[in-house]
Amino acid sequence: MAVALPRTERVKLLTQVLEAFKTNPRWTDDQINLVLAEYGLEGAFEDNPNFFWHAVAGSLRMIGDEGLLELGELVAPQPQPELRSSAPIPGFWEPNLIRVFLSHSAKHKADVAAISAGLRDWGIQGFVAHEAMEVKVEWQKQIEAALRSCEFFVGLVHPEFISSQWTNQEVGWAYGRATPTFFIRLGADPKGFPASVQWPSVVSKSPNEVSDRIASWVNEHPPYSNLIAGRLLDALSAASSYIEAKEIALRLVKMGGLTADQWHRLDDVVVSNDQIYPNHVAWDVLAPFYDKHYRKMPSG
């Protein structure tokens, strides 16, 4: 029996899919076209981002309701209840920071420590086993405690990650607990359950760039968005010099995308802070960001 969506539900789902394509850095233009082709839709082959998104939107309108529901689950899945332990938060997690478990091979612990340090600038604590654990407490119990209490799980997939029994157990723990998971390819592709997704490759990126990518992903989860991009928007609103506003704007555009509410907030900040609007350096930083996401710069 064919699926028939009410018009309001169809419009809502189409909007969610298009917004997910535009704001989630995981979806490149080539990947979007690949997905469109799989659903029998025309691709979008335009260099101008404005025309590109027009073409994607027009193509999506041709999909049937059943295909749209399936595509929505792939591209813009609805948040599911997250499993949380009732156990107390271990003392190695610092208060008021988002808790992210960084699964990695010991060979690359120096690079992972640098990634963890970069995450702190975003209000995120990355658990790195060799740094966070107490000497007098059994290390395996501490890793289990971190896996049980983390809010997000990130696998840093170097070639050694694949053959490590420990990282594979950590992945299994994260999936079993339904922890939101993200994998970054650093010379290898994840195996098992994570292999079904085309995760980003950042082999040539610096630790800070990897940290930015992780923070952008965490920002996609609404309960945590205002702890990341939201606090940058607060800082941008309060910026008292054009140099300060530029530095904050440069960090904000690293997010890759914003939620709908954050875009509206940014619109308000841009026109209300005279260190941004209309012709300061922060404006020049933000203009390409707006253009990339097919949005018009606000005017006072």
Short mmCIF file of C-alpha atoms in Angstrom, two decimals:
data_model
loop_
_atom_site.label_atom_id
_atom_site.label_comp_id
_atom_site.label_asym_id
_atom_site.label_seq_id
_atom_site.Cartn_x
_atom_site.Cartn_y
_atom_site.Cartn_z
CA MET A 1 0.00 0.00 0.00
CA ALA A 2 1.45 3.35 -1.08
CA VAL A 3 2.35 5.89 1.60
CA ALA A 4 0.46 9.19 1.43
CA LEU A 5 1.73 12.03 3.60
CA PRO A 6 -0.42 15.01 4.55
CA ARG A 7 0.83 18.07 2.70
CA THR A 8 2.01 19.77 5.89
CA GLU A 9 4.06 16.72 6.87
CA ARG A 10 5.54 16.44 3.39
CA VAL A 11 6.58 20.10 3.36
CA LYS A 12 8.06 19.79 6.83
CA LEU A 13 10.08 16.71 5.87
CA LEU A 14 11.28 18.23 2.59
CA THR A 15 12.47 21.28 4.52
CA GLN A 16 14.28 19.11 7.07
CA VAL A 17 16.07 17.10 4.37
CA LEU A 18 17.16 20.22 2.49
CA GLU A 19 18.32 21.91 5.71
CA ALA A 20 20.26 18.79 6.73
CA PHE A 21 22.00 18.69 3.35
CA LYS A 22 22.93 22.37 3.66
CA THR A 23 24.07 22.53 7.27
CA ASN A 24 25.69 19.15 7.89
CA PRO A 25 29.32 19.26 6.68
CA ARG A 26 29.20 15.48 6.31
CA TRP A 27 27.23 15.90 3.04
CA THR A 28 29.44 17.08 0.18
CA ASP A 29 28.00 18.15 -3.19
CA ASP A 30 29.10 14.85 -4.75
CA GLN A 31 27.47 12.83 -1.99
CA ILE A 32 24.22 14.79 -2.32
CA ASN A 33 24.16 14.09 -6.05
CA LEU A 34 24.86 10.41 -5.40
CA VAL A 35 21.89 10.22 -3.02
CA LEU A 36 19.62 12.04 -5.46
CA ALA A 37 20.59 9.62 -8.22
CA GLU A 38 19.84 6.62 -5.98
CA TYR A 39 16.30 7.91 -5.58
CA GLY A 40 15.89 8.50 -9.31
CA LEU A 41 16.18 12.26 -9.02
CA GLU A 42 18.15 14.71 -11.14
CA GLY A 43 21.47 15.87 -9.77
CA ALA A 44 22.54 19.45 -9.13
CA PHE A 45 25.62 20.43 -11.11
CA GLU A 46 26.05 24.14 -10.52
CA ASP A 47 29.16 26.02 -9.39
CA ASN A 48 27.15 28.89 -7.93
CA PRO A 49 25.91 27.77 -4.47
CA ASN A 50 22.65 29.70 -4.91
CA PHE A 51 21.81 27.84 -8.11
CA PHE A 52 23.04 24.56 -6.64
CA TRP A 53 20.56 24.66 -3.76
CA HIS A 54 17.77 25.79 -6.09
CA ALA A 55 18.48 22.68 -8.16
CA VAL A 56 18.57 20.38 -5.13
CA ALA A 57 15.28 21.79 -3.84
CA GLY A 58 13.65 21.38 -7.24
CA SER A 59 14.87 17.81 -7.53
CA LEU A 60 13.64 16.87 -4.05
CA ARG A 61 10.12 18.02 -4.94
CA MET A 62 9.87 15.15 -7.41
CA ILE A 63 10.38 12.38 -4.85
CA GLY A 64 7.43 10.25 -3.78
CA ASP A 65 6.18 10.15 -0.20
CA GLU A 66 7.60 6.69 0.53
CA GLY A 67 11.02 7.67 -0.80
CA LEU A 68 10.87 10.95 1.12
CA LEU A 69 10.24 9.12 4.40
CA GLU A 70 13.20 6.84 3.72
CA LEU A 71 15.43 9.75 2.71
CA GLY A 72 14.40 11.64 5.82
CA GLU A 73 15.56 8.78 8.02
CA LEU A 74 18.89 8.74 6.19
CA VAL A 75 19.59 12.46 6.03
CA ALA A 76 17.61 14.03 8.87
CA PRO A 77 16.74 11.32 11.42
CA GLN A 78 14.59 12.42 14.31
CA PRO A 79 16.40 12.53 17.66
CA GLN A 80 16.00 9.33 19.62
CA PRO A 81 15.95 9.12 23.41
CA GLU A 82 19.51 8.71 24.63
CA LEU A 83 20.41 6.09 27.21
CA ARG A 84 21.95 7.59 30.31
CA SER A 85 23.40 5.86 33.31
CA SER A 86 22.09 6.73 36.74
CA ALA A 87 25.61 6.32 38.09
CA PRO A 88 27.38 9.45 39.33
CA ILE A 89 29.61 11.32 36.89
CA PRO A 90 33.26 10.29 37.52
CA GLY A 91 35.56 12.96 38.89
CA PHE A 92 37.81 12.99 35.82
CA TRP A 93 35.03 14.76 33.90
CA GLU A 94 35.17 18.51 34.54
CA PRO A 95 31.92 20.32 35.38
CA ASN A 96 30.16 22.37 32.69
CA LEU A 97 32.03 20.77 29.79
CA ILE A 98 30.48 18.44 27.21
CA ARG A 99 31.81 14.92 27.73
CA VAL A 100 33.29 13.28 24.60
CA PHE A 101 35.10 9.92 24.64
CA LEU A 102 37.97 9.92 22.12
CA SER A 103 38.59 6.32 21.05
CA HIS A 104 42.09 5.93 19.58
CA SER A 105 45.13 3.73 19.31
CA ALA A 106 47.91 4.33 21.84
CA LYS A 107 50.41 4.95 19.03
CA HIS A 108 48.73 8.29 18.26
CA LYS A 109 48.15 9.50 21.82
CA ALA A 110 50.17 12.71 21.29
CA ASP A 111 47.98 13.82 18.36
CA VAL A 112 44.83 12.82 20.24
CA ALA A 113 45.96 14.88 23.25
CA ALA A 114 46.32 17.88 20.92
CA ILE A 115 42.81 17.28 19.55
CA SER A 116 41.49 17.12 23.10
CA ALA A 117 43.21 20.41 23.92
CA GLY A 118 41.58 22.05 20.89
CA LEU A 119 38.15 20.82 21.96
CA ARG A 120 38.40 22.77 25.21
CA ASP A 121 38.09 26.00 23.24
CA TRP A 122 34.59 24.81 22.29
CA GLY A 123 33.55 23.88 25.82
CA ILE A 124 34.19 20.17 25.21
CA GLN A 125 36.31 17.78 27.26
CA GLY A 126 37.78 14.98 25.20
CA PHE A 127 38.55 11.90 27.30
CA VAL A 128 42.04 10.66 26.45
CA ALA A 129 42.75 7.56 28.52
CA HIS A 130 46.45 8.11 29.23
CA GLU A 131 45.81 11.70 30.39
CA ALA A 132 42.56 11.43 32.33
CA MET A 133 43.02 8.24 34.34
CA GLU A 134 44.14 8.14 37.96
CA VAL A 135 47.27 6.07 38.58
CA LYS A 136 45.93 4.27 41.64
CA VAL A 137 42.67 3.15 40.03
CA GLU A 138 42.45 0.15 37.69
CA TRP A 139 42.65 1.59 34.17
CA GLN A 140 40.01 -0.68 32.60
CA LYS A 141 37.44 0.32 35.22
CA GLN A 142 38.13 3.98 34.46
CA ILE A 143 37.69 3.46 30.72
CA GLU A 144 34.40 1.67 31.39
CA ALA A 145 33.31 4.54 33.64
CA ALA A 146 34.15 7.03 30.88
CA LEU A 147 32.23 5.01 28.30
CA ARG A 148 29.28 4.74 30.67
CA SER A 149 29.14 8.48 31.39
CA CYS A 150 30.26 10.17 28.15
CA GLU A 151 27.70 12.14 26.16
CA PHE A 152 29.32 11.58 22.75
CA PHE A 153 31.69 9.02 21.26
CA VAL A 154 34.28 9.86 18.58
CA GLY A 155 36.43 7.21 16.90
CA LEU A 156 39.75 8.51 15.54
CA VAL A 157 40.38 5.85 12.92
CA HIS A 158 44.09 5.47 12.27
CA PRO A 159 45.17 2.16 10.65
CA GLU A 160 46.00 0.77 14.11
CA PHE A 161 42.43 1.49 15.25
CA ILE A 162 41.09 -1.35 13.08
CA SER A 163 43.23 -4.10 14.59
CA SER A 164 42.99 -2.97 18.20
CA GLN A 165 40.82 -5.16 20.40
CA TRP A 166 40.34 -2.26 22.80
CA THR A 167 39.04 0.27 20.29
CA ASN A 168 36.70 -2.35 18.84
CA GLN A 169 35.32 -3.03 22.31
CA GLU A 170 34.88 0.70 22.87
CA VAL A 171 32.94 1.01 19.60
CA GLY A 172 30.72 -1.90 20.61
CA TRP A 173 30.09 -0.31 23.99
CA ALA A 174 29.09 3.00 22.39
CA TYR A 175 26.68 1.32 19.97
CA GLY A 176 25.22 -0.85 22.71
CA ARG A 177 24.59 2.17 24.91
CA ALA A 178 23.17 4.19 21.97
CA THR A 179 25.71 6.94 22.51
CA PRO A 180 25.79 9.41 19.58
CA THR A 181 28.80 8.32 17.52
CA PHE A 182 31.06 10.02 15.00
CA PHE A 183 34.10 8.61 13.21
CA ILE A 184 36.98 10.48 11.62
CA ARG A 185 39.10 8.70 9.03
CA LEU A 186 42.81 9.23 9.62
CA GLY A 187 44.24 6.83 7.08
CA ALA A 188 41.73 4.00 7.50
CA ASP A 189 38.02 3.25 7.21
CA PRO A 190 36.09 1.96 10.25
CA LYS A 191 34.84 -1.61 10.10
CA GLY A 192 31.68 -3.29 11.35
CA PHE A 193 28.57 -1.20 12.05
CA PRO A 194 30.23 2.21 11.43
CA ALA A 195 31.30 1.13 7.93
CA SER A 196 27.81 1.82 6.55
CA VAL A 197 28.44 5.59 6.67
CA GLN A 198 30.89 7.62 4.56
CA TRP A 199 32.73 9.34 7.41
CA PRO A 200 34.94 12.39 6.76
CA SER A 201 38.64 11.95 6.02
CA VAL A 202 40.99 14.48 7.64
CA VAL A 203 44.38 12.89 7.03
CA SER A 204 46.03 16.17 6.08
CA LYS A 205 44.31 18.30 8.72
CA SER A 206 45.86 19.71 11.89
CA PRO A 207 44.67 18.64 15.37
CA ASN A 208 42.85 21.97 15.73
CA GLU A 209 41.02 21.40 12.45
CA VAL A 210 39.98 17.95 13.66
CA SER A 211 38.74 19.53 16.90
CA ASP A 212 36.70 22.03 14.90
CA ARG A 213 35.12 19.20 12.91
CA ILE A 214 34.14 17.33 16.06
CA ALA A 215 32.67 20.49 17.62
CA SER A 216 30.64 21.12 14.46
CA TRP A 217 29.18 17.61 14.72
CA VAL A 218 28.31 18.00 18.40
CA ASN A 219 26.58 21.27 17.53
CA GLU A 220 24.13 19.31 15.36
CA HIS A 221 22.54 17.90 18.52
CA PRO A 222 19.97 20.45 19.75
CA PRO A 223 20.41 19.93 23.51
CA TYR A 224 24.07 20.89 23.12
CA SER A 225 23.95 23.51 20.37
CA ASN A 226 23.69 26.49 22.66
CA LEU A 227 26.73 25.29 24.56
CA ILE A 228 28.84 25.55 21.40
CA ALA A 229 27.63 27.84 18.62
CA GLY A 230 25.27 29.52 21.09
CA ARG A 231 28.08 30.76 23.27
CA LEU A 232 29.97 32.02 20.22
CA LEU A 233 26.87 33.98 19.23
CA ASP A 234 26.74 35.44 22.75
CA ALA A 235 30.39 36.44 22.45
CA LEU A 236 29.83 37.93 19.00
CA SER A 237 26.91 39.96 20.29
CA ALA A 238 29.06 41.32 23.12
CA ALA A 239 32.16 42.00 20.98
CA SER A 240 33.36 45.53 21.68
CA SER A 241 35.88 45.91 18.86
CA TYR A 242 35.93 44.98 15.19
CA ILE A 243 39.07 42.89 15.77
CA GLU A 244 37.35 40.87 18.52
CA ALA A 245 34.26 40.47 16.34
CA LYS A 246 36.41 39.20 13.45
CA GLU A 247 38.12 36.57 15.61
CA ILE A 248 34.80 35.28 16.92
CA ALA A 249 33.30 35.28 13.42
CA LEU A 250 36.25 33.22 12.14
CA ARG A 251 35.54 30.58 14.78
CA LEU A 252 31.81 30.65 14.11
CA VAL A 253 32.16 29.88 10.41
CA LYS A 254 34.24 26.82 11.31
CA MET A 255 31.01 25.27 12.60
CA GLY A 256 30.19 24.39 9.00
CA GLY A 257 26.50 25.11 9.58
CA LEU A 258 24.01 26.43 12.12
CA THR A 259 20.59 25.40 13.32
CA ALA A 260 17.60 27.45 12.12
CA ASP A 261 17.35 29.25 15.47
CA GLN A 262 21.06 30.02 15.43
CA TRP A 263 20.80 31.53 11.95
CA HIS A 264 18.02 33.84 13.15
CA ARG A 265 20.11 34.78 16.18
CA LEU A 266 23.12 35.51 13.96
CA ASP A 267 20.94 37.75 11.76
CA ASP A 268 19.99 39.79 14.83
CA VAL A 269 23.57 40.00 16.09
CA VAL A 270 24.96 41.10 12.73
CA VAL A 271 22.69 44.13 12.49
CA SER A 272 22.67 45.05 16.18
CA ASN A 273 26.43 45.16 16.85
CA ASP A 274 28.06 48.20 15.27
CA GLN A 275 31.39 46.35 15.29
CA ILE A 276 30.00 44.12 12.54
CA TYR A 277 27.43 46.01 10.50
CA PRO A 278 27.73 47.21 7.86
CA ASN A 279 31.33 47.32 6.66
CA HIS A 280 33.70 45.92 9.26
CA VAL A 281 36.02 42.94 8.90
CA ALA A 282 33.66 40.54 10.68
CA TRP A 283 31.09 41.35 8.01
CA ASP A 284 33.60 40.29 5.36
CA VAL A 285 34.17 37.00 7.21
CA LEU A 286 30.46 36.25 7.55
CA ALA A 287 29.38 37.23 4.01
CA PRO A 288 30.84 34.09 2.31
CA PHE A 289 29.39 31.96 5.14
CA TYR A 290 25.91 33.30 4.35
CA ASP A 291 26.44 32.83 0.62
CA LYS A 292 27.62 29.24 1.08
CA HIS A 293 24.39 28.40 2.88
CA TYR A 294 22.16 30.23 0.42
CA ARG A 295 21.19 32.93 2.87
CA LYS A 296 20.97 36.66 2.37
CA MET A 297 23.03 38.90 4.62
CA PRO A 298 20.72 40.83 6.96
CA SER A 299 20.35 44.59 6.70
CA GLY A 300 19.51 47.08 9.40
#
